[in-house]
Short mmCIF file of C-alpha atoms in Angstrom, two decimals:
data_model
loop_
_atom_site.label_atom_id
_atom_site.label_comp_id
_atom_site.label_asym_id
_atom_site.label_seq_id
_atom_site.Cartn_x
_atom_site.Cartn_y
_atom_site.Cartn_z
CA MET A 1 -114.32 -15.38 -29.32
CA ARG A 2 -117.96 -14.51 -30.16
CA GLY A 3 -118.43 -13.63 -33.77
CA PHE A 4 -114.80 -14.42 -34.69
CA GLY A 5 -115.82 -16.24 -37.87
CA GLU A 6 -117.78 -13.22 -39.11
CA ILE A 7 -114.94 -10.88 -38.29
CA ALA A 8 -112.43 -13.09 -40.11
CA GLU A 9 -114.73 -13.27 -43.23
CA ARG A 10 -115.18 -9.46 -43.36
CA LEU A 11 -111.36 -9.06 -43.18
CA ARG A 12 -110.85 -11.55 -45.94
CA ARG A 13 -113.36 -9.73 -48.19
CA SER A 14 -111.45 -6.52 -47.74
CA THR A 15 -108.13 -8.03 -48.49
CA VAL A 16 -106.78 -8.32 -52.02
CA GLN A 17 -103.94 -9.99 -53.87
CA VAL A 18 -101.55 -7.72 -55.72
CA PHE A 19 -99.84 -9.02 -58.80
CA PRO A 20 -96.85 -7.24 -60.31
CA HIS A 21 -97.56 -5.92 -63.81
CA GLY A 22 -97.12 -8.57 -66.43
CA ARG A 23 -96.85 -11.45 -63.97
CA GLY A 24 -99.37 -14.15 -63.10
CA ARG A 25 -98.17 -14.76 -59.51
CA GLY A 26 -98.98 -12.58 -56.56
CA GLY A 27 -96.35 -10.18 -55.26
CA GLY A 28 -98.28 -9.36 -52.03
CA SER A 29 -101.49 -8.23 -50.44
CA GLY A 30 -103.52 -5.03 -50.07
CA VAL A 31 -106.37 -3.54 -48.08
CA VAL A 32 -109.53 -2.18 -49.70
CA TRP A 33 -109.57 1.30 -48.02
CA THR A 34 -112.53 2.76 -49.77
CA ALA A 35 -115.56 1.23 -51.52
CA ASP A 36 -114.74 3.03 -54.75
CA GLY A 37 -111.49 1.24 -55.48
CA LEU A 38 -108.69 2.73 -53.31
CA ILE A 39 -106.33 0.11 -52.04
CA VAL A 40 -103.52 0.52 -49.55
CA THR A 41 -100.41 -1.76 -49.75
CA ASN A 42 -96.64 -1.67 -49.24
CA ALA A 43 -94.37 0.36 -51.47
CA HIS A 44 -92.17 -2.74 -51.96
CA VAL A 45 -95.28 -4.54 -53.26
CA ALA A 46 -96.23 -1.80 -55.71
CA ARG A 47 -92.81 -1.33 -57.31
CA SER A 48 -94.00 -0.30 -60.76
CA ARG A 49 -96.69 2.14 -62.09
CA ASN A 50 -99.07 -0.62 -62.93
CA ALA A 51 -100.27 -3.79 -61.26
CA GLU A 52 -103.17 -6.22 -61.18
CA VAL A 53 -105.48 -6.74 -58.19
CA GLU A 54 -107.63 -9.81 -57.48
CA LEU A 55 -110.53 -9.41 -55.11
CA TRP A 56 -111.73 -12.02 -52.61
CA ASP A 57 -114.44 -13.27 -55.14
CA GLY A 58 -111.81 -13.91 -57.91
CA ARG A 59 -112.52 -10.76 -59.95
CA ARG A 60 -109.35 -9.17 -61.41
CA PHE A 61 -108.79 -5.45 -62.16
CA PRO A 62 -105.92 -3.57 -63.65
CA ALA A 63 -104.52 -1.17 -61.09
CA ARG A 64 -102.37 1.98 -61.30
CA VAL A 65 -100.18 3.30 -58.45
CA ALA A 66 -101.77 6.52 -57.14
CA SER A 67 -99.08 7.37 -54.58
CA ARG A 68 -95.94 5.81 -53.09
CA ASP A 69 -93.62 6.47 -50.14
CA PRO A 70 -90.71 4.10 -50.01
CA ARG A 71 -89.47 5.47 -46.79
CA ARG A 72 -92.64 4.51 -44.95
CA ASP A 73 -93.17 1.57 -47.27
CA LEU A 74 -96.65 2.60 -48.20
CA ALA A 75 -98.51 2.91 -51.54
CA THR A 76 -102.04 3.29 -52.82
CA LEU A 77 -103.52 1.63 -55.80
CA ARG A 78 -106.58 2.66 -57.77
CA ILE A 79 -108.94 0.24 -59.56
CA ASP A 80 -112.03 1.00 -61.53
CA ALA A 81 -114.54 -0.67 -59.24
CA ALA A 82 -117.44 0.28 -57.01
CA ASN A 83 -119.37 -1.09 -54.05
CA LEU A 84 -116.34 -2.89 -52.72
CA GLU A 85 -116.16 -4.23 -49.11
CA ALA A 86 -113.93 -1.70 -47.57
CA ALA A 87 -111.98 -2.33 -44.30
CA THR A 88 -112.86 -0.47 -41.07
CA PRO A 89 -109.85 1.50 -39.85
CA GLY A 90 -109.06 1.37 -36.13
CA ASP A 91 -106.94 3.67 -33.84
CA SER A 92 -103.48 2.15 -33.74
CA ASP A 93 -102.50 4.63 -30.95
CA ARG A 94 -104.69 2.65 -28.58
CA LEU A 95 -102.90 -0.67 -29.13
CA ARG A 96 -101.21 -2.19 -26.13
CA ALA A 97 -98.76 -5.05 -25.64
CA GLY A 98 -100.48 -8.31 -25.15
CA GLU A 99 -103.52 -7.30 -27.16
CA LEU A 100 -104.96 -9.91 -29.56
CA VAL A 101 -104.55 -9.18 -33.28
CA ILE A 102 -105.36 -10.88 -36.57
CA ALA A 103 -103.30 -10.93 -39.81
CA ILE A 104 -104.78 -11.69 -43.21
CA GLY A 105 -102.88 -12.04 -46.37
CA ASN A 106 -101.88 -14.28 -49.28
CA PRO A 107 -98.63 -15.94 -48.09
CA LEU A 108 -96.99 -18.07 -50.72
CA GLY A 109 -100.15 -17.90 -52.96
CA PHE A 110 -102.56 -19.09 -50.26
CA ALA A 111 -105.42 -16.60 -50.61
CA GLY A 112 -107.05 -15.26 -47.43
CA ALA A 113 -104.79 -17.01 -44.98
CA LEU A 114 -105.34 -16.02 -41.41
CA SER A 115 -102.96 -15.85 -38.36
CA THR A 116 -103.58 -14.71 -34.82
CA GLY A 117 -101.25 -13.56 -32.17
CA VAL A 118 -100.62 -10.74 -29.68
CA ILE A 119 -98.93 -7.32 -29.79
CA HIS A 120 -95.29 -7.61 -28.71
CA SER A 121 -94.27 -3.89 -28.75
CA ILE A 122 -94.89 -0.68 -30.45
CA GLY A 123 -92.07 1.82 -31.18
CA LYS A 124 -88.89 2.37 -33.08
CA LEU A 125 -86.74 -0.53 -34.33
CA PRO A 126 -82.97 -0.49 -34.73
CA GLY A 127 -81.91 0.10 -38.34
CA MET A 128 -85.49 0.99 -39.44
CA GLY A 129 -85.38 4.79 -39.11
CA SER A 130 -87.19 7.06 -36.76
CA GLU A 131 -90.72 5.80 -37.48
CA ARG A 132 -92.87 3.76 -35.05
CA TRP A 133 -93.68 0.10 -35.98
CA ILE A 134 -95.93 -2.54 -34.51
CA ARG A 135 -94.37 -5.85 -33.56
CA ALA A 136 -96.63 -8.72 -33.20
CA ALA A 137 -96.31 -12.50 -32.62
CA VAL A 138 -98.20 -13.44 -35.78
CA GLN A 139 -97.07 -15.87 -38.47
CA LEU A 140 -96.24 -14.02 -41.69
CA ALA A 141 -94.62 -15.27 -44.92
CA PRO A 142 -93.86 -13.79 -48.32
CA GLY A 143 -97.15 -12.61 -49.79
CA ASN A 144 -98.44 -11.20 -46.49
CA SER A 145 -96.83 -7.83 -47.16
CA GLY A 146 -99.43 -5.09 -47.64
CA GLY A 147 -102.25 -7.06 -45.88
CA PRO A 148 -104.17 -5.94 -42.83
CA LEU A 149 -103.32 -6.35 -39.16
CA ALA A 150 -106.57 -6.06 -37.25
CA ASN A 151 -107.72 -5.91 -33.67
CA ALA A 152 -110.21 -8.24 -32.08
CA GLN A 153 -113.07 -6.11 -33.39
CA GLY A 154 -111.85 -6.52 -36.94
CA GLN A 155 -110.64 -2.92 -37.31
CA VAL A 156 -107.41 -2.48 -39.30
CA VAL A 157 -104.73 -1.12 -37.02
CA GLY A 158 -101.66 -1.90 -39.14
CA ILE A 159 -100.33 -2.86 -42.57
CA ASN A 160 -98.20 -5.99 -42.44
CA THR A 161 -94.72 -5.25 -43.84
CA ALA A 162 -91.91 -7.58 -42.75
CA ILE A 163 -90.65 -10.24 -40.35
CA VAL A 164 -87.82 -9.17 -37.98
CA ASN A 165 -86.32 -11.58 -35.54
CA GLY A 166 -89.27 -13.92 -35.87
CA LEU A 167 -91.94 -11.33 -35.19
CA GLY A 168 -94.30 -9.73 -37.67
CA VAL A 169 -93.71 -6.05 -38.24
CA ALA A 170 -96.55 -3.72 -39.35
CA ILE A 171 -96.90 -0.03 -40.17
CA PRO A 172 -99.37 1.61 -37.73
CA GLY A 173 -102.76 2.06 -39.23
CA ASN A 174 -102.87 5.71 -38.28
CA ALA A 175 -99.71 6.29 -40.35
CA ALA A 176 -101.50 4.66 -43.31
CA ARG A 177 -104.54 6.84 -42.67
CA ASP A 178 -102.35 9.95 -42.71
CA PHE A 179 -100.64 8.74 -45.86
CA VAL A 180 -103.92 8.30 -47.77
CA GLY A 181 -105.15 11.65 -46.58
CA ARG A 182 -102.21 13.75 -47.66
CA GLY A 183 -102.42 13.02 -51.38
CA PRO A 184 -99.65 12.65 -53.93
CA ARG A 185 -96.22 13.75 -52.68
CA PRO A 186 -93.31 15.14 -54.79
CA ALA A 187 -91.01 12.50 -56.09
CA LEU A 188 -87.79 12.08 -58.05
CA GLY A 189 -88.92 9.14 -60.17
CA VAL A 190 -86.04 6.91 -59.33
CA SER A 191 -85.22 3.54 -57.68
CA LEU A 192 -82.50 3.87 -55.01
CA GLN A 193 -80.20 1.65 -53.14
CA PRO A 194 -78.08 2.68 -50.08
CA VAL A 195 -74.30 2.46 -50.71
CA GLN A 196 -71.26 3.53 -48.77
CA HIS A 197 -71.40 7.20 -49.81
CA GLY A 198 -75.11 7.74 -50.28
CA LEU A 199 -77.95 6.51 -52.46
CA LEU A 200 -77.22 4.72 -55.77
CA LEU A 201 -79.57 5.39 -58.66
CA LEU A 202 -80.61 2.02 -59.97
CA GLU A 203 -83.37 3.19 -62.42
CA VAL A 204 -84.45 6.61 -63.54
CA GLU A 205 -87.99 7.00 -65.11
CA SER A 206 -87.78 8.71 -68.50
CA ASP A 207 -90.49 11.21 -67.60
CA GLY A 208 -89.58 11.82 -63.93
CA ALA A 209 -88.06 14.79 -62.24
CA ALA A 210 -84.56 13.22 -61.94
CA ALA A 211 -84.37 12.45 -65.67
CA ALA A 212 -85.38 16.09 -66.46
CA ALA A 213 -82.36 17.13 -64.26
CA SER A 214 -80.06 14.82 -66.36
CA LEU A 215 -79.55 12.32 -63.47
CA ARG A 216 -79.00 8.75 -64.68
CA PRO A 217 -78.47 5.28 -63.39
CA GLY A 218 -75.15 4.81 -61.72
CA ASP A 219 -75.09 8.26 -60.16
CA VAL A 220 -74.77 8.37 -56.39
CA LEU A 221 -76.64 10.98 -54.47
CA LEU A 222 -74.75 12.23 -51.40
CA THR A 223 -77.65 12.02 -48.98
CA THR A 224 -79.53 9.54 -46.92
CA PHE A 225 -83.13 8.25 -47.30
CA ASP A 226 -84.27 10.20 -44.25
CA GLN A 227 -82.67 13.48 -45.50
CA LEU A 228 -84.13 13.05 -49.01
CA HIS A 229 -87.66 12.29 -47.84
CA ASP A 230 -87.60 15.03 -45.31
CA ALA A 231 -86.70 17.42 -48.19
CA LEU A 232 -89.49 15.94 -50.34
CA ASP A 233 -91.99 16.36 -47.58
CA SER A 234 -90.95 20.02 -46.87
CA GLY A 235 -93.09 21.40 -49.66
CA CYS A 236 -90.27 22.93 -51.70
CA GLU A 237 -90.62 23.08 -55.47
CA THR A 238 -86.94 22.55 -56.22
CA LEU A 239 -84.28 20.35 -54.65
CA ARG A 240 -80.54 20.99 -54.72
CA LEU A 241 -78.60 17.70 -54.71
CA GLN A 242 -74.96 16.77 -54.74
CA PHE A 243 -73.93 13.55 -56.52
CA ILE A 244 -70.99 11.56 -57.85
CA ARG A 245 -70.69 10.38 -61.35
CA GLU A 246 -67.66 8.26 -62.46
CA ARG A 247 -67.27 8.63 -66.16
CA SER A 248 -64.64 6.03 -66.75
CA ALA A 249 -61.93 4.00 -64.87
CA SER A 250 -59.31 6.62 -65.71
CA ASP A 251 -61.43 9.69 -64.69
CA ARG A 252 -61.30 11.30 -61.30
CA VAL A 253 -64.42 11.09 -59.25
CA ARG A 254 -65.72 14.51 -58.50
CA ILE A 255 -68.81 15.92 -56.68
CA ARG A 256 -71.38 17.61 -58.86
CA GLU A 257 -74.51 19.64 -58.08
CA VAL A 258 -77.94 19.64 -59.73
CA THR A 259 -81.21 21.39 -59.12
CA VAL A 260 -84.24 19.14 -59.48
CA ARG A 261 -87.60 20.62 -60.20
CA LEU A 262 -90.08 18.37 -58.27
CA ASN A 263 -93.09 16.95 -60.05
CA ALA A 264 -95.86 15.93 -57.62
CA ARG A 265 -97.51 13.73 -60.27
CA ALA A 266 -94.62 11.35 -60.29
CA VAL A 267 -95.38 8.07 -58.35
CA ALA A 268 -91.96 6.66 -57.54
CA ALA A 269 -89.42 7.99 -55.17
#
């Protein structure tokens, strides 16, 4: 392909390593979205409020999580930098099966690793909600998450997220663009895990909306991820939740209700 080396180098320069706060090893990758320091990555890469970002030239910057959406597995980071080499977004709605794509990331600590392949399919995936996903025959590994999936012109058309049945899975670039454009969303300030009856609260941020409503780790919200995030996206200022709290082995489990006043400045959900 004519100019492929230049395209690959531009993509490498707009790809960063994301290090979890307080750790020296990379947790994933990210895409420089704007030249003034806005970076897009996966929510599962940006798990805490703070991180560290390393650019292609080795410079490191402290980063804060500006927004986060665990349902779509997207997050934005902000670093204090200027004149960065930002990626060029493409139109993911125009992707077709069989089209050549390029994945850049930092798998297993190898900075700027490149993999090429073709689009396999675009659409919903079983067990992964109602969202559309890009599936591509590209080689991904831990550390690729959050990095760019680009078309043959070097335009970012996806954010690499996972490997499912041997194929790379990416969030469509248009979904990432919409996420960046909508600004901070309301959040509970919790870490959640699906369980038999709903969503288990693993962690509750001390200054988050859930803590203000007296929810605490171990409570089980009687809802699903999709229902919860639909409610958070609805624009409402308060959220009525049912939950279960088991006080001791001898106590009966009963359903409780709580009204949560949403705080759009929270960054975890």
